Amino acid sequence: WRPGIESHIRPITPDLLMTPSDQGDVDLDVDFAADRGNWTGKLDFLLSCIGYCVGLGNVWRFPYRAYTNGGGAFLVPYFLMLAICGIPLFFLELSLGQFSSLGPLAVWKISPLFKGAGAAMLLIVGLVAIYYNMIIAYVLFYLFASLTSNLPWEHCGNWWNTDLCLEHRGSKGGNGALPLNLTSTVSPSEEYWSRYVLHIQGSQGIGSPGEIRWNLCLCLLLAWVIVFLCILKGVKSSGKVVYFTATFPYLILLMLLVRGVTLPGAWKGIQFYLTPQFHHLLSSKVWIEAALQIFYSLGVGFGGLLTFASYNTFHQNIYRDTFIVTLGNAVTSILAGFAIFSVLGYMSQELGVPVDQVAKAGPGLAFVVYPQAMTMLPLSPFWSFLFFFMLLTLGLDSQFAFLETIVTAVTDEFPYYLRPKKAVFSGLICVAMYLMGLVLTTDGGMYWLVLLDDYSASFGLMVVVITTCLAVTRVYGIQRFCRDIHMMLGFKPGLYFRACWLFLSPATLLALLVYSIVKYQPSEYGSYRFPAWAELLGILMGLLSCLMIPAGMLVAVLREEGSLWERLQQASRPAMDWGPSLEENRTGMYVATLAGSQSPKPLMVHMRKYGGITSFENTAIEVDREIAEEEESMM
């Protein structure tokens, strides 16, 4: 410093303290620890969230649930549950991730007593990732099969067909009624799916899955290779891939919608899909179905949202992003319903049967009904390829989120060992999951897939989300959490969010949990009933994720000292270094309490005087006062 030089200095606001709107087009890397990584563009996060939430369920689950639960009337409970559960829980998870810049395990510095909830998230997302990629493998199988002049499931007479196979197309009489009994026949597309793709006749059941299908095995390998290459550099690579995988499905969906509504009989399907049947609203089942659809379609509780938000800048406007993604997801589901049911209406007219006889939920819609409908269209291989390419892009970005969640959570726990080798670690995870998924490529692999689908993310996921909601609002404290959001976004959440977090969301999820237990039904696939040991295995799979929570509590309590009550109190308080990850963002009670801080003295004072076990919120004020007094005495 030289006298007079201050006249040439203008006050500069550091980039780290600016909001995204202040920063303009500045490189987002400045707001992050260099070794963890971050989004490289402003749209990366938003598109990743859209790609994660808008998945296969929007195409094969929502339209079916809508028409079986009152058609257009279903939209009333659907949007109500979106407001009560979807939007608040979505915002809660994003806020946790962005404020701390930590993954699903390390984020529990907020209250170490509940770290088991993070472990439960990882177990659930790991099981889901294994079978979800198998569905992507099926999609790849059909994608390659569509690269032909005639679709292989168009006609009977192949080696996999049986005597029951009937080409329904063009078999209706002049009065529009089928001369044959459809219930005693099977369509070529259904036999292609079950007897050729799955080769399910080679299995005696879930206990004897049979041989590995080499073509499915290779498709699964390709699916894992694609996923690995896209997450190779973490969010820096997957954040760029989603520019394609999150936007291209909309283009294809629009093409399928335009093609669908121009088909004869399309209005018949759309009318069936949306005709309001308001008497359904008197049934509790409809409200439960709406809540379940919202819960699963937004992907709350899987840790993907938390992981994505952890790579954001500290002042990213996630409040705005929450409404864009949640409402966009709902609109996409409704739009997909129009595209699907317009084609099913055409199919219904061609076959001369009611729409409800051709409409199915789940994989049956994607791999049996819709492929059959494609054979009725001119240029059928082209439309089939487009449909399965859409499913591929819809599925991939959800799978990116699952893998990124696992990798981020573990590397945040062991940053010094794993972050420099993140690519290698990601590769090992992919190889391990591919090997675990090989049982799904056997003749009886579909039985295992159904078991995983029914139990891996059922009641266990609800328990995890309820625990998270209660831990943040009741144990950490709703006022403290709202103050953290205020520090991050510049405003506190309003009464709507606070009411949902404290009462409405946990109460709704608890009702869902009780309903799912009371109305429990054993798994089945077609006419196959799962044996008792398989049911027990599925229930244990769901219980294991729940048991992670008390196990985590036990470990946290044992690490503390004192009586049981003192240990519980100490374990439930935020860790010493809880808060924003960068010192520049730590203001108020978080000032200079970051391990490795450039000004470590406050942390030393805190540790020496309070031992790190007293209430963090109260002592931070004392520490600040003590430092101020020391500085005044030095002056």
XYZ file of C-alpha atoms in Angstrom:
635
model
C 0.000 0.000 0.000
C 1.218 3.486 -0.856
C -0.287 6.836 0.213
C -2.764 8.169 -2.324
C -3.351 4.861 -4.057
C -6.762 4.452 -2.425
C -8.186 7.232 -4.639
C -7.753 4.944 -7.661
C -9.479 1.942 -6.063
C -13.178 1.361 -6.653
C -15.137 -0.929 -4.358
C -15.566 -4.275 -6.118
C -18.211 -6.788 -5.149
C -16.611 -10.227 -5.245
C -18.202 -12.624 -7.749
C -18.867 -15.012 -4.900
C -21.273 -12.568 -3.248
C -23.245 -11.752 -6.376
C -26.581 -13.279 -7.267
C -26.757 -15.111 -10.625
C -28.471 -12.086 -12.190
C -25.601 -9.833 -11.058
C -22.992 -12.153 -12.489
C -24.202 -11.980 -16.068
C -22.376 -14.585 -18.139
C -19.555 -15.091 -15.691
C -18.150 -18.602 -15.454
C -20.024 -20.494 -12.772
C -16.843 -22.264 -11.638
C -15.928 -19.352 -9.368
C -18.512 -20.295 -6.786
C -17.202 -23.764 -6.083
C -14.444 -25.724 -4.498
C -12.303 -26.702 -7.457
C -12.005 -30.364 -6.568
C -15.736 -31.139 -6.327
C -16.934 -29.934 -9.730
C -19.991 -27.945 -10.717
C -22.399 -27.242 -13.540
C -20.628 -25.564 -16.441
C -23.677 -23.674 -17.719
C -26.754 -22.000 -16.313
C -29.228 -24.382 -17.966
C -27.375 -27.574 -16.996
C -29.097 -27.860 -13.630
C -32.598 -27.032 -14.862
C -32.431 -29.453 -17.802
C -30.935 -32.175 -15.589
C -33.858 -31.826 -13.162
C -36.372 -31.894 -16.021
C -34.679 -34.956 -17.522
C -34.595 -36.661 -14.116
C -38.287 -36.062 -13.335
C -39.698 -36.559 -16.831
C -39.104 -40.262 -17.347
C -40.675 -43.499 -18.514
C -43.473 -43.189 -15.938
C -44.853 -40.112 -17.710
C -45.501 -42.232 -20.791
C -46.636 -45.588 -19.448
C -47.999 -44.852 -15.958
C -49.744 -41.471 -15.870
C -52.126 -41.910 -18.876
C -53.313 -45.292 -17.567
C -53.801 -44.016 -14.017
C -55.723 -41.017 -15.300
C -58.244 -43.004 -17.303
C -58.778 -45.677 -14.605
C -59.325 -43.047 -11.895
C -61.937 -40.757 -13.362
C -60.334 -39.440 -16.568
C -60.320 -35.639 -16.512
C -61.586 -35.665 -12.913
C -58.268 -37.271 -11.901
C -56.541 -33.958 -12.631
C -58.253 -32.418 -9.575
C -56.567 -34.662 -6.954
C -53.426 -34.797 -9.116
C -52.793 -31.030 -8.999
C -53.922 -30.805 -5.387
C -51.392 -33.459 -4.364
C -48.792 -31.658 -6.492
C -49.395 -28.561 -4.353
C -49.424 -30.392 -1.001
C -46.629 -32.914 -1.546
C -44.810 -32.439 -4.836
C -43.765 -28.789 -4.906
C -42.890 -28.393 -1.164
C -40.832 -31.605 -0.931
C -39.096 -30.815 -4.224
C -38.085 -27.380 -2.917
C -37.006 -28.855 0.446
C -34.617 -31.315 -1.202
C -33.159 -28.721 -3.570
C -32.623 -26.278 -0.680
C -30.775 -28.866 1.406
C -28.430 -29.747 -1.454
C -27.698 -26.209 -2.616
C -27.160 -24.733 0.857
C -24.610 -27.366 1.882
C -23.078 -28.384 -1.487
C -23.086 -31.947 -0.165
C -24.461 -35.287 -1.355
C -27.140 -37.470 0.335
C -24.763 -38.847 2.997
C -22.624 -35.845 3.934
C -25.653 -33.514 3.982
C -26.625 -35.078 7.302
C -24.110 -32.860 9.018
C -27.335 -30.925 9.541
C -28.253 -33.567 12.136
C -25.861 -36.552 12.303
C -28.468 -38.585 14.213
C -30.377 -39.071 10.948
C -27.488 -40.018 8.668
C -29.099 -43.437 8.257
C -31.734 -41.762 6.070
C -28.955 -40.883 3.623
C -27.717 -44.489 3.633
C -31.298 -45.673 3.026
C -31.538 -43.302 0.034
C -28.403 -44.838 -1.451
C -29.662 -48.393 -0.978
C -32.974 -47.553 -2.651
C -31.423 -45.675 -5.563
C -28.867 -48.475 -6.058
C -31.585 -51.134 -6.355
C -33.665 -48.943 -8.673
C -30.640 -48.179 -10.898
C -30.017 -51.920 -11.401
C -33.454 -52.711 -12.828
C -34.074 -49.309 -14.454
C -31.124 -49.875 -16.765
C -32.599 -53.252 -17.701
C -35.681 -51.407 -18.965
C -33.353 -49.189 -21.006
C -31.783 -52.402 -22.361
C -35.239 -53.584 -23.512
C -35.726 -50.215 -25.204
C -32.382 -50.601 -27.008
C -33.439 -54.097 -28.112
C -36.620 -52.724 -29.718
C -34.731 -49.744 -31.124
C -32.401 -52.050 -33.066
C -35.316 -54.301 -34.061
C -37.030 -51.260 -35.618
C -34.149 -50.806 -38.088
C -35.816 -52.971 -40.709
C -38.296 -52.672 -43.561
C -40.868 -54.871 -41.756
C -41.247 -54.902 -37.986
C -40.569 -58.405 -36.617
C -43.675 -58.339 -34.381
C -46.020 -57.518 -37.261
C -46.880 -61.075 -38.350
C -47.352 -64.556 -36.925
C -45.511 -67.549 -38.383
C -42.145 -66.987 -36.690
C -40.430 -69.672 -34.596
C -41.486 -67.981 -31.372
C -45.187 -67.814 -32.280
C -47.738 -70.336 -31.017
C -51.035 -71.587 -32.444
C -52.825 -68.898 -30.415
C -51.149 -66.116 -32.396
C -53.604 -64.057 -34.425
C -52.871 -61.042 -36.587
C -55.687 -58.842 -35.321
C -55.078 -56.223 -37.972
C -57.694 -56.257 -40.688
C -59.606 -59.133 -39.097
C -62.767 -57.209 -38.214
C -65.977 -57.738 -40.083
C -68.049 -55.202 -41.947
C -69.997 -54.242 -38.838
C -66.781 -53.374 -36.981
C -66.955 -56.409 -34.701
C -64.357 -59.136 -34.620
C -65.660 -62.511 -35.755
C -63.288 -64.316 -33.406
C -63.056 -64.238 -29.638
C -60.068 -61.988 -28.903
C -59.631 -63.313 -25.362
C -58.545 -66.713 -26.657
C -55.924 -65.291 -29.028
C -52.596 -63.514 -28.630
C -51.245 -60.672 -30.765
C -47.890 -61.091 -32.569
C -46.452 -58.157 -30.576
C -47.307 -59.842 -27.268
C -45.658 -63.128 -28.279
C -42.645 -61.249 -29.624
C -42.261 -59.534 -26.226
C -42.818 -62.547 -23.982
C -41.513 -65.447 -26.067
C -38.723 -63.822 -28.113
C -37.409 -60.807 -26.182
C -37.919 -62.206 -22.681
C -37.986 -65.909 -23.696
C -40.003 -66.389 -20.524
C -41.071 -69.885 -21.536
C -37.517 -71.006 -20.714
C -38.049 -70.276 -17.017
C -40.035 -72.245 -14.457
C -40.430 -69.175 -12.223
C -38.405 -66.762 -10.131
C -36.587 -69.642 -8.426
C -35.287 -71.093 -11.712
C -34.542 -68.175 -14.019
C -32.935 -70.318 -16.726
C -30.144 -69.260 -19.081
C -28.771 -65.790 -19.772
C -30.102 -64.287 -23.015
C -26.972 -63.146 -24.856
C -28.782 -60.438 -26.863
C -30.303 -58.903 -23.707
C -26.932 -59.245 -21.978
C -25.264 -57.213 -24.752
C -28.041 -54.597 -24.714
C -27.609 -54.213 -20.950
C -23.843 -53.882 -21.434
C -24.404 -51.181 -24.062
C -26.818 -49.368 -21.722
C -24.204 -49.296 -18.941
C -21.459 -48.174 -21.353
C -23.655 -45.263 -22.520
C -24.423 -44.270 -18.920
C -20.746 -44.480 -17.909
C -19.558 -42.358 -20.842
C -22.168 -39.711 -20.027
C -21.258 -39.461 -16.320
C -17.517 -39.939 -16.898
C -16.657 -36.397 -15.819
C -19.523 -36.008 -13.374
C -21.929 -33.138 -13.902
C -19.526 -31.497 -16.371
C -20.298 -34.256 -18.896
C -23.840 -35.309 -17.907
C -24.797 -31.605 -17.729
C -24.040 -31.308 -21.442
C -25.672 -34.584 -22.490
C -29.013 -33.505 -20.958
C -29.221 -30.627 -23.453
C -30.122 -33.411 -25.888
C -31.735 -36.108 -23.706
C -34.018 -33.666 -21.854
C -35.217 -31.704 -24.894
C -35.317 -34.211 -27.778
C -38.139 -36.345 -26.230
C -40.407 -33.299 -26.477
C -39.774 -33.040 -30.206
C -40.585 -36.728 -30.726
C -43.594 -36.526 -28.398
C -44.902 -33.611 -30.447
C -44.430 -35.603 -33.668
C -46.222 -38.615 -32.196
C -48.996 -36.347 -30.908
C -49.558 -34.721 -34.305
C -49.495 -38.148 -35.997
C -51.813 -39.586 -33.363
C -54.545 -36.932 -33.462
C -54.702 -37.120 -37.273
C -55.520 -40.852 -37.204
C -59.115 -42.067 -37.672
C -60.627 -42.912 -34.282
C -58.116 -40.770 -32.373
C -60.851 -38.686 -30.732
C -62.395 -41.912 -29.390
C -59.226 -42.591 -27.386
C -58.783 -38.981 -26.221
C -62.417 -38.841 -25.114
C -61.951 -42.074 -23.179
C -58.768 -40.669 -21.610
C -60.178 -37.332 -20.447
C -63.959 -37.706 -19.967
C -64.494 -36.521 -16.362
C -66.117 -39.051 -14.041
C -66.475 -36.971 -10.907
C -68.040 -39.762 -8.830
C -64.525 -41.278 -8.697
C -63.433 -38.379 -6.468
C -65.503 -39.858 -3.622
C -63.145 -42.843 -3.541
C -60.024 -42.646 -1.355
C -58.203 -44.834 -3.905
C -58.198 -42.008 -6.485
C -56.567 -39.563 -4.055
C -54.001 -42.163 -3.057
C -53.227 -42.910 -6.715
C -52.778 -39.170 -7.414
C -50.406 -38.752 -4.470
C -48.397 -41.834 -5.482
C -48.109 -40.598 -9.067
C -46.809 -37.209 -7.895
C -44.484 -38.779 -5.348
C -42.801 -41.164 -7.758
C -42.826 -39.029 -10.912
C -40.935 -36.139 -9.271
C -38.284 -38.478 -7.864
C -38.376 -36.986 -4.359
C -36.430 -39.017 -1.793
C -34.101 -40.744 -4.244
C -31.371 -38.155 -3.605
C -31.102 -37.127 -7.264
C -32.514 -33.637 -6.699
C -30.307 -33.100 -3.668
C -27.256 -34.221 -5.628
C -27.980 -31.979 -8.615
C -28.623 -28.952 -6.383
C -25.337 -29.543 -4.535
C -23.456 -28.560 -7.720
C -25.274 -25.215 -7.994
C -23.971 -21.758 -7.246
C -24.952 -20.706 -3.727
C -27.475 -18.098 -4.917
C -29.076 -20.099 -7.759
C -32.821 -19.344 -7.868
C -34.113 -22.826 -7.049
C -37.468 -21.335 -5.988
C -38.171 -20.472 -9.630
C -36.667 -23.753 -10.844
C -38.940 -25.746 -8.518
C -42.100 -24.415 -10.170
C -40.680 -24.762 -13.700
C -39.755 -28.439 -13.210
C -42.775 -29.611 -11.185
C -45.394 -27.928 -13.377
C -43.467 -28.879 -16.534
C -43.465 -32.513 -15.406
C -47.240 -32.447 -14.867
C -47.920 -30.850 -18.267
C -45.634 -33.415 -19.960
C -47.599 -36.282 -18.372
C -50.889 -34.861 -19.651
C -49.393 -34.257 -23.114
C -48.065 -37.837 -23.235
C -51.582 -39.037 -22.430
C -52.927 -37.301 -25.541
C -50.180 -38.840 -27.704
C -50.713 -42.351 -26.310
C -54.511 -42.433 -26.201
C -54.980 -40.915 -29.647
C -53.078 -43.910 -31.051
C -54.973 -46.323 -28.772
C -58.255 -44.837 -30.062
C -57.136 -45.537 -33.619
C -56.113 -49.045 -32.594
C -59.502 -49.567 -30.912
C -61.313 -48.591 -34.121
C -59.098 -50.823 -36.269
C -59.630 -53.840 -34.006
C -63.299 -53.138 -33.319
C -62.898 -53.425 -29.545
C -63.376 -50.877 -26.706
C -60.411 -48.688 -25.767
C -60.185 -50.236 -22.311
C -59.341 -53.599 -23.883
C -56.265 -52.247 -25.637
C -55.045 -49.869 -22.881
C -52.555 -51.265 -20.407
C -50.267 -49.801 -17.751
C -46.558 -50.312 -17.286
C -44.137 -52.073 -19.649
C -47.073 -53.754 -21.424
C -48.017 -50.394 -22.947
C -44.491 -49.679 -24.193
C -43.503 -53.157 -25.361
C -46.804 -54.745 -26.474
C -49.659 -52.324 -27.160
C -47.807 -49.373 -28.697
C -45.530 -51.542 -30.915
C -48.674 -53.309 -32.137
C -50.234 -49.931 -32.923
C -47.103 -48.959 -34.882
C -47.616 -51.920 -37.250
C -50.958 -50.401 -38.303
C -49.379 -47.132 -39.445
C -47.744 -46.366 -42.808
C -43.939 -46.200 -42.418
C -44.294 -48.288 -39.252
C -40.515 -48.870 -38.685
C -39.950 -45.088 -38.715
C -42.607 -44.381 -36.077
C -41.476 -47.360 -34.024
C -37.879 -46.129 -34.071
C -38.988 -42.633 -33.012
C -41.096 -43.996 -30.143
C -38.313 -46.158 -28.721
C -35.731 -43.437 -29.235
C -37.969 -41.184 -27.159
C -38.142 -43.840 -24.425
C -34.354 -44.191 -24.538
C -33.739 -40.475 -24.007
C -36.433 -40.338 -21.310
C -34.832 -43.216 -19.444
C -31.176 -42.239 -19.769
C -31.253 -38.894 -17.970
C -33.106 -40.475 -15.039
C -30.413 -43.138 -14.919
C -27.702 -40.444 -14.980
C -29.246 -38.993 -11.827
C -29.287 -42.354 -10.038
C -25.607 -43.001 -10.764
C -24.532 -39.433 -10.020
C -26.326 -39.674 -6.662
C -24.392 -42.776 -5.638
C -21.021 -41.506 -6.862
C -21.460 -38.043 -5.308
C -22.618 -39.412 -1.954
C -19.644 -41.747 -1.565
C -17.016 -39.304 -2.884
C -18.307 -36.603 -0.508
C -17.742 -39.031 2.358
C -14.169 -39.843 1.254
C -13.155 -36.753 -0.761
C -9.379 -37.063 -0.398
C -9.319 -40.646 -1.676
C -12.098 -40.730 -4.266
C -12.476 -37.272 -5.834
C -9.181 -37.455 -7.750
C -10.256 -40.902 -9.032
C -13.943 -40.162 -9.582
C -13.971 -41.525 -13.149
C -12.439 -44.833 -12.062
C -14.843 -45.080 -9.140
C -17.810 -44.373 -11.460
C -16.584 -47.145 -13.764
C -16.347 -49.629 -10.889
C -19.895 -48.777 -9.793
C -21.174 -49.355 -13.349
C -19.358 -52.701 -13.659
C -20.654 -53.890 -10.262
C -24.239 -52.934 -11.124
C -23.985 -54.555 -14.546
C -22.892 -57.826 -12.937
C -25.699 -57.610 -10.359
C -28.177 -56.972 -13.168
C -27.205 -60.056 -15.160
C -29.948 -62.085 -13.423
C -32.418 -59.750 -15.164
C -31.142 -60.890 -18.584
C -32.106 -64.539 -17.952
C -35.252 -66.251 -19.221
C -36.977 -65.473 -15.918
C -35.392 -62.058 -15.518
C -38.756 -60.285 -15.754
C -39.849 -61.951 -12.496
C -36.848 -60.441 -10.714
C -37.465 -57.076 -12.350
C -41.085 -57.053 -11.125
C -39.940 -57.959 -7.601
C -37.379 -55.131 -7.578
C -39.904 -52.694 -9.024
C -42.565 -53.579 -6.450
C -40.422 -53.471 -3.323
C -37.147 -51.546 -3.774
C -38.752 -48.090 -3.695
C -42.138 -48.690 -2.110
C -42.813 -48.138 1.598
C -39.077 -47.698 2.317
C -38.939 -44.552 0.187
C -41.921 -43.046 1.997
C -40.292 -43.708 5.372
C -37.101 -41.967 4.187
C -38.968 -38.868 2.962
C -41.078 -38.623 6.138
C -37.904 -38.927 8.245
C -36.133 -36.240 6.195
C -39.098 -33.878 6.482
C -39.383 -34.315 10.257
C -35.624 -34.138 10.874
C -35.262 -30.844 8.989
C -38.397 -29.120 10.303
C -38.662 -30.517 13.851
C -35.142 -31.427 14.942
C -33.045 -28.879 13.018
C -35.903 -26.409 13.266
C -38.215 -24.813 10.706
C -37.121 -21.287 11.698
C -33.453 -22.120 11.318
C -34.065 -23.833 7.965
C -36.079 -20.852 6.673
C -33.283 -18.513 7.818
C -30.768 -20.616 5.839
C -32.948 -20.295 2.725
C -33.221 -16.538 3.336
C -29.434 -16.321 3.481
C -29.194 -18.263 0.218
C -32.065 -16.809 -1.851
C -32.692 -13.445 -0.217
C -36.182 -14.251 1.091
C -37.826 -16.656 3.523
C -40.313 -19.314 2.369
C -43.898 -18.222 2.939
C -46.676 -19.712 5.032
C -47.589 -22.198 2.267
C -44.195 -23.929 2.350
C -43.918 -23.866 6.136
C -47.414 -25.364 6.574
C -46.668 -28.129 4.046
C -43.271 -28.994 5.561
C -44.580 -29.019 9.134
C -47.962 -30.722 8.710
C -49.513 -31.356 5.298
C -46.688 -33.197 3.464
C -45.679 -35.587 6.308
C -49.350 -36.273 7.142
C -50.155 -37.082 3.495
C -47.112 -39.367 3.190
C -48.026 -41.100 6.447
C -51.539 -41.740 5.098
C -49.951 -43.146 1.907
C -47.691 -45.402 3.958
C -50.566 -46.752 6.065
C -52.714 -47.252 2.951
C -49.959 -49.157 1.123
C -49.546 -51.479 4.127
C -53.288 -52.033 4.680
C -53.978 -52.599 0.973
C -50.886 -54.754 0.461
C -51.168 -57.154 -2.458
C -48.630 -59.870 -3.339
C -46.606 -59.357 -6.501
C -47.670 -61.018 -9.715
C -46.714 -61.017 -13.373
C -49.587 -61.939 -15.650
C -50.980 -65.204 -14.311
C -47.774 -66.013 -12.402
C -48.001 -65.709 -8.606
C -44.765 -65.240 -6.717
C -43.860 -67.885 -4.109
C -43.863 -67.002 -0.406
C -40.045 -66.845 -0.176
C -39.895 -64.288 -3.017
C -42.547 -62.142 -1.289
C -40.552 -62.335 1.944
C -37.383 -61.350 0.072
C -39.186 -58.337 -1.388
C -40.537 -57.226 1.996
C -37.061 -57.578 3.544
C -35.684 -55.487 0.668
C -38.065 -52.687 1.605
C -37.470 -53.116 5.350
C -33.685 -53.010 4.946
C -33.805 -49.394 3.769
C -36.060 -48.528 6.736
C -33.692 -50.260 9.183
C -30.819 -48.081 7.960
C -32.376 -45.154 9.857
C -32.330 -46.670 13.397
C -28.936 -48.257 12.627
C -27.566 -44.813 11.745
C -29.026 -43.396 14.950
C -27.322 -46.105 17.003
C -23.925 -45.373 15.413
C -24.363 -41.597 15.938
C -25.304 -42.037 19.614
C -22.406 -44.396 20.316
C -19.944 -41.819 18.977
C -21.007 -39.251 21.578
C -20.273 -39.109 25.317
C -22.433 -38.684 28.418
C -25.825 -40.065 29.353
C -28.220 -41.403 26.709
C -30.222 -38.137 26.650
C -27.037 -36.055 26.324
C -25.819 -38.282 23.513
C -29.115 -37.915 21.675
C -28.985 -34.138 22.042
C -25.396 -33.934 20.854
C -25.990 -36.259 17.884
C -29.056 -34.314 16.756
C -27.250 -30.931 16.674
C -25.611 -29.708 13.471
C -21.947 -30.625 13.007
C -19.334 -27.889 13.578
C -18.748 -27.391 9.860
C -22.418 -27.484 8.815
C -23.303 -24.633 6.485
C -22.270 -23.254 3.092
C -19.208 -25.018 1.691
C -17.284 -21.847 0.815
C -16.052 -19.362 3.394
C -17.235 -16.460 1.210
C -20.845 -17.630 1.584
C -20.698 -18.159 5.352
C -22.303 -15.103 6.925
C -23.998 -14.480 10.271
C -23.741 -17.487 12.571
C -21.680 -19.381 9.979
C -18.874 -16.781 9.806
C -15.397 -18.346 9.771
C -16.472 -21.663 11.282
C -15.373 -23.696 8.284
C -12.656 -26.283 8.778
C -9.548 -25.205 6.858
C -10.767 -21.618 6.862
C -8.335 -18.837 5.978
C -9.154 -17.410 9.419
C -9.044 -20.527 11.602
C -8.893 -18.666 14.921
C -12.691 -18.503 15.484
C -12.913 -22.254 14.993
C -10.098 -22.780 17.503
C -11.876 -20.553 20.038
C -15.124 -22.412 19.472
C -13.544 -25.830 19.930
C -11.508 -24.783 22.999
C -14.345 -23.031 24.775
C -17.320 -25.232 23.871
C -15.826 -28.568 22.867
C -18.001 -28.621 19.764
C -20.961 -30.111 21.636
C -22.957 -27.069 22.725
C -25.818 -25.625 20.674
C -24.250 -24.298 17.466
C -26.698 -21.447 17.043
C -26.210 -19.922 20.510
C -22.442 -20.269 20.715
C -21.753 -18.761 17.280
C -22.906 -15.382 18.655
C -20.591 -15.744 21.657
C -17.662 -16.635 19.432
C -18.298 -13.602 17.215
C -18.425 -11.344 20.307
C -15.213 -12.847 21.668
C -13.384 -12.260 18.377
C -14.655 -8.673 18.174
C -13.386 -7.984 21.719
C -9.961 -9.392 20.841
C -9.748 -7.233 17.723
C -10.728 -4.083 19.709
C -8.053 -4.759 22.345
C -5.402 -5.127 19.609
C -6.416 -1.784 18.096
